[in-house]
Tab-separated table of C-alpha atoms in Angstrom:
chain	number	residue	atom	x	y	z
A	1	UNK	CA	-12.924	52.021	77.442
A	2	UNK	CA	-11.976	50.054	74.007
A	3	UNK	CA	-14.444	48.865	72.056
A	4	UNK	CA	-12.247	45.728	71.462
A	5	UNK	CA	-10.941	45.007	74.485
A	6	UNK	CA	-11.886	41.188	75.660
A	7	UNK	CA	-14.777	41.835	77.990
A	8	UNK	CA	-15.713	39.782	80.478
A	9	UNK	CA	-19.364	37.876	79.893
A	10	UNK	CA	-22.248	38.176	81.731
A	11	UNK	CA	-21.481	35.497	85.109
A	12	UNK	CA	-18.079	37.628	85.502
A	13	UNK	CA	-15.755	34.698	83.020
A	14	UNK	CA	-13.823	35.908	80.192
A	15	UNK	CA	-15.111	33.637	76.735
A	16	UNK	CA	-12.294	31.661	75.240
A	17	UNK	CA	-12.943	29.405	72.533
A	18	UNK	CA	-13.084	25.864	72.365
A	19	UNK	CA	-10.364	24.124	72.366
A	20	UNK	CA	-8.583	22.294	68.972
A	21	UNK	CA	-9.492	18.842	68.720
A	22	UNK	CA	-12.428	18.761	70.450
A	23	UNK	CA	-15.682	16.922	69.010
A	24	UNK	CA	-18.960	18.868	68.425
A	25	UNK	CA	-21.772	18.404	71.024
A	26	UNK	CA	-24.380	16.835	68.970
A	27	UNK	CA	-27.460	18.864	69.019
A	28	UNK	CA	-30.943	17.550	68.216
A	29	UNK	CA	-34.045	19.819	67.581
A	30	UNK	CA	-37.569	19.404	69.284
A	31	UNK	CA	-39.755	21.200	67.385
A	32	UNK	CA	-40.048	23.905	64.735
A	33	UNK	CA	-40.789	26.918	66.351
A	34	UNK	CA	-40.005	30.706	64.514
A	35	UNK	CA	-37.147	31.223	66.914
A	36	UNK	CA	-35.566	27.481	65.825
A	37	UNK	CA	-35.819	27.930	62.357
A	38	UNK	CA	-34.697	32.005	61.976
A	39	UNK	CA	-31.608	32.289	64.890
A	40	UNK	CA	-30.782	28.868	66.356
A	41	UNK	CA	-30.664	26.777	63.471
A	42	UNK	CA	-28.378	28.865	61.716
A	43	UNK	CA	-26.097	29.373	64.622
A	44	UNK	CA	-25.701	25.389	65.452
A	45	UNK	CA	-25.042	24.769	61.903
A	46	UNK	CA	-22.181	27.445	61.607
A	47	UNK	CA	-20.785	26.873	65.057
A	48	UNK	CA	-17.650	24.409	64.681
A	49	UNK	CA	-18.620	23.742	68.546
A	50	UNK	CA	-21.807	21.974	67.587
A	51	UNK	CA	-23.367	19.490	65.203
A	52	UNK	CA	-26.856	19.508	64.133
A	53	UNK	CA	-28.329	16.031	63.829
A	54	UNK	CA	-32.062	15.795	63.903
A	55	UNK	CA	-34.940	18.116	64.154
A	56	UNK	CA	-38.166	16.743	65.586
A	57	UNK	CA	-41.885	17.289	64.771
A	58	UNK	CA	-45.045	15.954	65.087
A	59	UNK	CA	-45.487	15.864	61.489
A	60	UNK	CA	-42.701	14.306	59.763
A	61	UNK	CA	-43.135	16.097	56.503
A	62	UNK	CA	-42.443	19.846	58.495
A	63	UNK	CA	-39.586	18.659	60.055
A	64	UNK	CA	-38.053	17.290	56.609
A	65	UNK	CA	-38.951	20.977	54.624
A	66	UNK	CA	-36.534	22.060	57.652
A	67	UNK	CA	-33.598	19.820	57.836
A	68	UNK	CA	-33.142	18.905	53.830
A	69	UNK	CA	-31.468	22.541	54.358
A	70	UNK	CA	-29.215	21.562	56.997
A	71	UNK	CA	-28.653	17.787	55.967
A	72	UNK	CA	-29.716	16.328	59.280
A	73	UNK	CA	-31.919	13.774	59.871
A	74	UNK	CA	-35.866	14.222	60.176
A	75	UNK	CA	-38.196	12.648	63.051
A	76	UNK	CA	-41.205	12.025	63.699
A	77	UNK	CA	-42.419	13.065	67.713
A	78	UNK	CA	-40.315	14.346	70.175
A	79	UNK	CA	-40.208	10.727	71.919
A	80	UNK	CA	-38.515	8.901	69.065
A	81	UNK	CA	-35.789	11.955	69.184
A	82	UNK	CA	-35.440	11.616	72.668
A	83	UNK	CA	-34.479	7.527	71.966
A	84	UNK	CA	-32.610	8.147	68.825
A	85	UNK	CA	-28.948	7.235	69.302
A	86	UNK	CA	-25.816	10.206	69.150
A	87	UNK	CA	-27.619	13.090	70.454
A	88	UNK	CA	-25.562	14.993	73.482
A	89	UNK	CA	-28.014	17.655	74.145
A	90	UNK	CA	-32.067	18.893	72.769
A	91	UNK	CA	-32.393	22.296	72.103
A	92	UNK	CA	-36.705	22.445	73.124
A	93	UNK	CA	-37.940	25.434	71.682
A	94	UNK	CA	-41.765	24.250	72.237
A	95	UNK	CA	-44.893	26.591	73.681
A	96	UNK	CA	-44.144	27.157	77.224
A	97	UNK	CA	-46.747	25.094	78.247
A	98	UNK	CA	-45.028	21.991	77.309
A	99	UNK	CA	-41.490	22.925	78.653
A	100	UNK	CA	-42.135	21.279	81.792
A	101	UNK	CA	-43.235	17.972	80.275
A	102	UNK	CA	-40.431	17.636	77.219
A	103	UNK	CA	-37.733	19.178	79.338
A	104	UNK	CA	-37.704	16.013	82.146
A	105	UNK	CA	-38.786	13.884	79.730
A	106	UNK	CA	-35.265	15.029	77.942
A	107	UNK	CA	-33.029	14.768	81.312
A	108	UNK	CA	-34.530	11.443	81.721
A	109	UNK	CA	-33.394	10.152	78.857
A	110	UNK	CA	-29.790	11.697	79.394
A	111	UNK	CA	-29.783	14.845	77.439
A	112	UNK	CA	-28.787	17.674	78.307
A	113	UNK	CA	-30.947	20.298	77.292
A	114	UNK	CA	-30.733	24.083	76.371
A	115	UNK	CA	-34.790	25.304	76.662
A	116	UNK	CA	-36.447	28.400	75.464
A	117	UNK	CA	-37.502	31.232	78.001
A	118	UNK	CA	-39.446	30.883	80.312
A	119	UNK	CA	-38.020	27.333	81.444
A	120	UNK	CA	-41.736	26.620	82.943
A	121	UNK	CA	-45.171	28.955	83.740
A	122	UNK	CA	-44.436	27.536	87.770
A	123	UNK	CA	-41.141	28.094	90.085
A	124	UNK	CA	-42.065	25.133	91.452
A	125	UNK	CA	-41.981	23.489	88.112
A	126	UNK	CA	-38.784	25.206	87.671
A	127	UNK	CA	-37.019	24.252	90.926
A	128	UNK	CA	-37.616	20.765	90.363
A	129	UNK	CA	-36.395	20.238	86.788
A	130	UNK	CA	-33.031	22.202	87.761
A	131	UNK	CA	-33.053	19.228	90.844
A	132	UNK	CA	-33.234	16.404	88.516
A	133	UNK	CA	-30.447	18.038	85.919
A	134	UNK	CA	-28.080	18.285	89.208
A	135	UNK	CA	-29.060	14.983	90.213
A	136	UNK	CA	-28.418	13.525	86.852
A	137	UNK	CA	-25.083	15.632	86.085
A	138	UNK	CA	-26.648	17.106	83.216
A	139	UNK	CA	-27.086	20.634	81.900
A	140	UNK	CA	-29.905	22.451	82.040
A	141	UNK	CA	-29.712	25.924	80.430
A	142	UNK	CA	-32.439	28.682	79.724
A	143	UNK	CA	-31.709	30.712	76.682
A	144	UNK	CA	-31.952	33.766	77.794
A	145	UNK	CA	-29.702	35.314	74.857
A	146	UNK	CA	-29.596	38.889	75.991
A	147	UNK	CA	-27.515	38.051	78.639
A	148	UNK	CA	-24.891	36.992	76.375
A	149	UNK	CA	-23.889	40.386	74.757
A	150	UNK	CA	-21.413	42.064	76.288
A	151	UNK	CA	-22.710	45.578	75.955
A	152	UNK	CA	-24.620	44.308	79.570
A	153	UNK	CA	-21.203	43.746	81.205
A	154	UNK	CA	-19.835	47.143	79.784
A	155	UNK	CA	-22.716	48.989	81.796
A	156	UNK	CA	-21.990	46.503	85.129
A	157	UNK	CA	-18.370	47.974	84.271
A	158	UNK	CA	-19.951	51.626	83.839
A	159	UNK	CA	-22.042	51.003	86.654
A	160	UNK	CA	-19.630	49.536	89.355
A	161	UNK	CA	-17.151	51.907	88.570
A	162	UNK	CA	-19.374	55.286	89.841
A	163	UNK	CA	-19.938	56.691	86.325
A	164	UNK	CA	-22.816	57.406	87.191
A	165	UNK	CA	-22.467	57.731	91.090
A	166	UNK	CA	-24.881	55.570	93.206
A	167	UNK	CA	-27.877	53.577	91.023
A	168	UNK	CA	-31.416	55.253	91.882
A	169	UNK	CA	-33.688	53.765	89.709
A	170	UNK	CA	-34.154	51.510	87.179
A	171	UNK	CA	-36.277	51.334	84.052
A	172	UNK	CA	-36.965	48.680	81.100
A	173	UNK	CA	-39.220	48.353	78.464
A	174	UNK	CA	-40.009	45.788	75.594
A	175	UNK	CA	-42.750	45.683	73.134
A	176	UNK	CA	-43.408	44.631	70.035
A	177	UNK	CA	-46.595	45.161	67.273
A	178	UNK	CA	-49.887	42.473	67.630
A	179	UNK	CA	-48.599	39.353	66.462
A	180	UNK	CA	-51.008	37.539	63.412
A	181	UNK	CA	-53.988	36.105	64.445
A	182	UNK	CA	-53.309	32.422	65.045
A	183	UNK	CA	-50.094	33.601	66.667
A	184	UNK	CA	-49.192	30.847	69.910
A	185	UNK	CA	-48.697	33.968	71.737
A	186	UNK	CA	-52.451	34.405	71.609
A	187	UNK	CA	-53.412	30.714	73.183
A	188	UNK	CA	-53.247	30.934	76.726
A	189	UNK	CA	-53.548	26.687	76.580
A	190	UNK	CA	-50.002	27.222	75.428
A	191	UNK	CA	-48.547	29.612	78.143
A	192	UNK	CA	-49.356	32.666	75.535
A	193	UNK	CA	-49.469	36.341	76.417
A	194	UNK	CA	-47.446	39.710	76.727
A	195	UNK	CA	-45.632	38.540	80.220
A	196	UNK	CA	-44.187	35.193	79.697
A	197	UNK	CA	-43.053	36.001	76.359
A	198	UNK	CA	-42.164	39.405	76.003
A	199	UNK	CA	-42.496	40.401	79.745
A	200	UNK	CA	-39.779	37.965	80.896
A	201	UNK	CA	-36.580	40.714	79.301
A	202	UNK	CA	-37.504	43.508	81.235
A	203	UNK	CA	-38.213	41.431	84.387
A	204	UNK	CA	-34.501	39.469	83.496
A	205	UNK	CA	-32.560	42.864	82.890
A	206	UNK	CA	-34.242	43.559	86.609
A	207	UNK	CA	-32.856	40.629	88.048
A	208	UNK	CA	-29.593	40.863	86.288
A	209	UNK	CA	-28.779	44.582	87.292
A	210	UNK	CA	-31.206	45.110	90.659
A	211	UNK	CA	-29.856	41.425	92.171
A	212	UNK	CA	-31.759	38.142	93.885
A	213	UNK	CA	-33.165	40.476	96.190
A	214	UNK	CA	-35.222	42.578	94.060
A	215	UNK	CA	-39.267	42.291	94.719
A	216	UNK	CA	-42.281	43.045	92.850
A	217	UNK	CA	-44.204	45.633	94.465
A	218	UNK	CA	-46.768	46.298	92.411
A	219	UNK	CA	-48.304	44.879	88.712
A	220	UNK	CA	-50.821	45.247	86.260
A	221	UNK	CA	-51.384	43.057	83.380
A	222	UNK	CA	-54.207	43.950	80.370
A	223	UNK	CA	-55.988	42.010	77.929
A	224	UNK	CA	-56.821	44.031	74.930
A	225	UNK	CA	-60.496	43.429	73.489
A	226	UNK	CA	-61.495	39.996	73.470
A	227	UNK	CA	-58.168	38.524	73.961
A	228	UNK	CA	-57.626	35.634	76.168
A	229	UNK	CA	-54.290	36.814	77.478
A	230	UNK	CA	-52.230	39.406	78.847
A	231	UNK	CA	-51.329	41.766	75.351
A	232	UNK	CA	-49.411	44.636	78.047
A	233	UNK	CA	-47.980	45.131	81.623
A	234	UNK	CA	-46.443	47.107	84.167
A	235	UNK	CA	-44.021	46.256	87.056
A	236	UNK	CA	-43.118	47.781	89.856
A	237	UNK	CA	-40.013	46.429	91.776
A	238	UNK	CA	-37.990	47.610	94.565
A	239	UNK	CA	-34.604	46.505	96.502
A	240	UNK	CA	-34.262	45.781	99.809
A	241	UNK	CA	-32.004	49.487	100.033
A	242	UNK	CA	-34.630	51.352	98.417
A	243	UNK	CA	-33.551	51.338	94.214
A	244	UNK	CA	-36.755	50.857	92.282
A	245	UNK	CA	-37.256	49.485	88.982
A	246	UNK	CA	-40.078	50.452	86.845
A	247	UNK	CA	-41.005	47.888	83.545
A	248	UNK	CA	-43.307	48.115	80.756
A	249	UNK	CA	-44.069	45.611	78.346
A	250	UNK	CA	-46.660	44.422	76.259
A	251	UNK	CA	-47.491	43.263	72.130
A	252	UNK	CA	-50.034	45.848	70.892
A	253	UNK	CA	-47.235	49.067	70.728
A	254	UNK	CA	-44.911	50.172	68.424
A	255	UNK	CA	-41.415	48.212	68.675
A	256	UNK	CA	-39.221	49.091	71.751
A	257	UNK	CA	-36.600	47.406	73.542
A	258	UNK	CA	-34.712	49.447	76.057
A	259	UNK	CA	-33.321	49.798	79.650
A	260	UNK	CA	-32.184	52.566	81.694
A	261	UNK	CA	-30.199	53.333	84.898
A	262	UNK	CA	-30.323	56.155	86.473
A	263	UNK	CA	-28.049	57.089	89.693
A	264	UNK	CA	-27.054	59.912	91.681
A	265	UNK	CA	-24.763	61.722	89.430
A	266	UNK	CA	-26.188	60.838	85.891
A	267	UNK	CA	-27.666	58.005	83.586
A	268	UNK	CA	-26.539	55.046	81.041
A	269	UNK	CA	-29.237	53.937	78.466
A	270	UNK	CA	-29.021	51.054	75.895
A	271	UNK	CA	-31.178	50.601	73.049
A	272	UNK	CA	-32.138	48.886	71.544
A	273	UNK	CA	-31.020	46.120	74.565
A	274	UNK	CA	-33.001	42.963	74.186
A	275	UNK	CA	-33.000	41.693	70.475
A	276	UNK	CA	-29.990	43.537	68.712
A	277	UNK	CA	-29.333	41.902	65.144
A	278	UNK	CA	-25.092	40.560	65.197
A	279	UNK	CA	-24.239	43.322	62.643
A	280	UNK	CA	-26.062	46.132	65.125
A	281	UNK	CA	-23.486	48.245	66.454
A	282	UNK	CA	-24.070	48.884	70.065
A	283	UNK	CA	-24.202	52.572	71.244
A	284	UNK	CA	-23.846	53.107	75.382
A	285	UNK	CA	-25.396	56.579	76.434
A	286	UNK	CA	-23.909	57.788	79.256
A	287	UNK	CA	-24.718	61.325	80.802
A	288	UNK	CA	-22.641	62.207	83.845
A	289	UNK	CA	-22.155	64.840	86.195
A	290	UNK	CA	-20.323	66.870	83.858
A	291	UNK	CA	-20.725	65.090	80.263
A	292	UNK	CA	-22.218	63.470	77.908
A	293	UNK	CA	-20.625	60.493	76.020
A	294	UNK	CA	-21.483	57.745	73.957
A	295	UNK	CA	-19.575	54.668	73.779
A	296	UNK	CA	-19.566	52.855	70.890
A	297	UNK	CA	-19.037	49.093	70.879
A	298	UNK	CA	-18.059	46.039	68.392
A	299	UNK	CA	-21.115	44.409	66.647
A	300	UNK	CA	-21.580	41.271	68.750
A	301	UNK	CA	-23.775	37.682	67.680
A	302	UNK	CA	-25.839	37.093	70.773
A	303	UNK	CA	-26.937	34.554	69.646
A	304	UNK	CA	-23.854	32.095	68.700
A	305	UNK	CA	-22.223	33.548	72.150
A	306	UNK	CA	-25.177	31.686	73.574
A	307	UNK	CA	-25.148	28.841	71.981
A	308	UNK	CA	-21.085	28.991	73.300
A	309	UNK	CA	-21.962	29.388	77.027
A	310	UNK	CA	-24.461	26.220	76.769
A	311	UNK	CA	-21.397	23.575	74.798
A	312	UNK	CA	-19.046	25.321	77.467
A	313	UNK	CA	-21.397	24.217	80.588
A	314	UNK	CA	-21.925	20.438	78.698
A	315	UNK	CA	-17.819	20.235	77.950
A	316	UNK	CA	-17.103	21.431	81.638
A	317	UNK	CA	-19.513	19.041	83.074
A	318	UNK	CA	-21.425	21.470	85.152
A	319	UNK	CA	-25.018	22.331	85.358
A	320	UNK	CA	-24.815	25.722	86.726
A	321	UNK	CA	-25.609	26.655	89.999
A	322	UNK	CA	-25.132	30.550	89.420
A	323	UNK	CA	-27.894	30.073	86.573
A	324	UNK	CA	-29.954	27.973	87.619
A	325	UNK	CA	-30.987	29.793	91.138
A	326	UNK	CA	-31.079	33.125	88.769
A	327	UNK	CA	-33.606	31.065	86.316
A	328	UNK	CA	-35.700	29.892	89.645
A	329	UNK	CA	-35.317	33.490	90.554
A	330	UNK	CA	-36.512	34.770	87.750
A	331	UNK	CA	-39.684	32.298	88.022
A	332	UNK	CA	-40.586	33.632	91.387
A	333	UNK	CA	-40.444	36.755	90.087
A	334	UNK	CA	-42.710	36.194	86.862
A	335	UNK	CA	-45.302	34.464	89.274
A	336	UNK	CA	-45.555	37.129	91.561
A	337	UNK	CA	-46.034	39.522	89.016
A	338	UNK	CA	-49.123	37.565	88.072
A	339	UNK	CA	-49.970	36.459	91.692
A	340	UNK	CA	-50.012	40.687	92.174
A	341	UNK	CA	-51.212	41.819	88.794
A	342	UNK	CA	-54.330	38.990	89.729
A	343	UNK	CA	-55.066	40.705	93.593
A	344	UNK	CA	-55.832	43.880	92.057
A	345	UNK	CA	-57.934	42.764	89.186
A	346	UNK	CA	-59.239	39.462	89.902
A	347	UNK	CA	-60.318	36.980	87.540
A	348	UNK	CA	-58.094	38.144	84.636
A	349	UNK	CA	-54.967	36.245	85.596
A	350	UNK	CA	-55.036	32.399	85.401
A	351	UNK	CA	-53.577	30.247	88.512
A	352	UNK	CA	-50.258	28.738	87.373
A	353	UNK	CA	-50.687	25.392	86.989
A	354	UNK	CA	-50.543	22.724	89.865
């Protein structure tokens, strides 16, 4: 299999580029989280696809150090964005636990919107803000930018192909070190803790490689000493025929980020999987009945082929179906790993919100 070949992304389309002539979706900012300022901002201002207009914040003065770098405009709360004139879309990289309330609050006001993972802490939650963006017309993307590397669709290729003879099992695992105190992650007011944040990849490469039918079968989250959330976790899913899938997770390890699939007649493994940097070159492990092979393939920006797929979805006018049901999958799934994980040691795991 080339290296170079043009591969296929990860809902089955090839990825052409846009076409000449074509204006920029005009992208404003709400909020200036770590992820915002080190990977998307960069991205929207190099993409030709996009224009970066505004960046929001609750104090004016934060979101000005951020956008005299970009030469877009500054404001002042996420409301006055929302009514500012010339913005096509709101990137809302904001604590989980005020997705929910920005994110219809950005569809109202006819945006479409491209929101960090996890859309919302409630599939309910979930299912209803993916109503309103069909209802509206409007796009409503979770930026789930692992997805978008096509080293994933080169092991669907590996996978449906028999390389490695009927899938088994699966395995996944993402971790990173304890982030600094003060960390959001730490504030379970703000949706903080191990799964939402860091426990969402392994559950997504699940969904992505198990299917919609995959269910959590067992769980266990942990709080370390005298934290208020989750800091690890384990997952046990299965398939309606019988392939299980077994995920760790968790932000008081050493750094890992890897998957595995293991089948009848041999294995693939990626790593790292989740977070690769766009100069990493991607290596493919592949042990077979009678071999052992790695396939190495072209360094790939997740991250800008993201930020693609979401101007694609706003330029063809569609919201999504395929993605959204995967994104209210994937809610169901992250709920019943805590409505599981709380059964077997009660009181640790908070009720999702009503």
């Amino acid at each position: 299999m080339s290296a170079t070949q043009p591969l296929a992304g990860p809902d089955g389309e090839t990825r052409p580029a846009a076409g000449p002539g074509e204006a920029p979706v005009r992208i404003a900012v709400m909020g200036t989280a770590d992820i915002a300022r080190r990977r998307m901002l960069p991205a929207m201002a190099a993409a030709p696809e996009t224009a970066l207009v505004a960046v929001a914040s609750r104090d004016r003065d934060r979101a000005a150090a951020l956008t005299r770098e970009y030469g877009c405009a500054a404001v002042e709360g996420y409301q006055e964005l929302l009514e500012r004139p010339g913005v096509d879309a709101v990137y809302v990289p904001l604590p989980v636990a005020l997705h929910a309330e920005w994110v219809e609050r950005a569809l109202l006001a006819g945006k479409h919107v491209l929101a960090e993972k996890p859309l919302t802490a409630d599939p309910h939650r979930t299912a209803a803000l993916l109503a309103l963006a069909r209802e509206r017309g409007l796009v409503l993307m979770e930026n789930v930018m692992f997805l978008h590397h096509p080293q994933h669709a080169v092991v669907r290729e590996l996978l449906g192909s028999g390389a490695i003879g009927e899938l088994r099992s699966f395995s996944a695992a993402f971790a990173v070190p304890p982030p600094p105190a003060g960390n959001i992650r730490h504030r379970p007011d703000l949706g903080g803790g191990a799964l939402l944040d860091i426990g969402y990849y392994p559950v997504r490469a699940a969904l992505h490689f198990l299917g919609a039918d995959v269910e959590v079968v067992g769980a266990c989250l942990e709080y370390g000493p005298g934290s208020a959330v989750d800091t690890s976790g384990a997952v046990l899913v299965r398939t309606p025929d019988g392939v299980t899938g077994h995920l760790t997770f968790g932000m008081a390890h050493a750094y890992r980020s890897a998957y595995e699939l293991w089948g009848s007649e041999g294995r693939i493994r990626v790593e790292p999987a989740f977070t690769p940097p766009a100069d990493h070159q991607p290596v493919l492990r592949v042990t077979g009945p009678a071999e052992r092979r790695e396939l190495r393939l072209s360094p790939h920006d997740q991250v800008a082929a993201t930020l693609r797929a979401f101007v694609r979805a706003v330029r063809s006018g569609t919201g999504g179906a395929p993605r959204g049901a995967r994104s209210l999958r994937q809610a169901e799934l992250l709920e019943a790993v805590r409505r599981t994980a709380g059964a077997r040691r009660p009181g640790l795991v908070a009720a999702p919100p009503p």
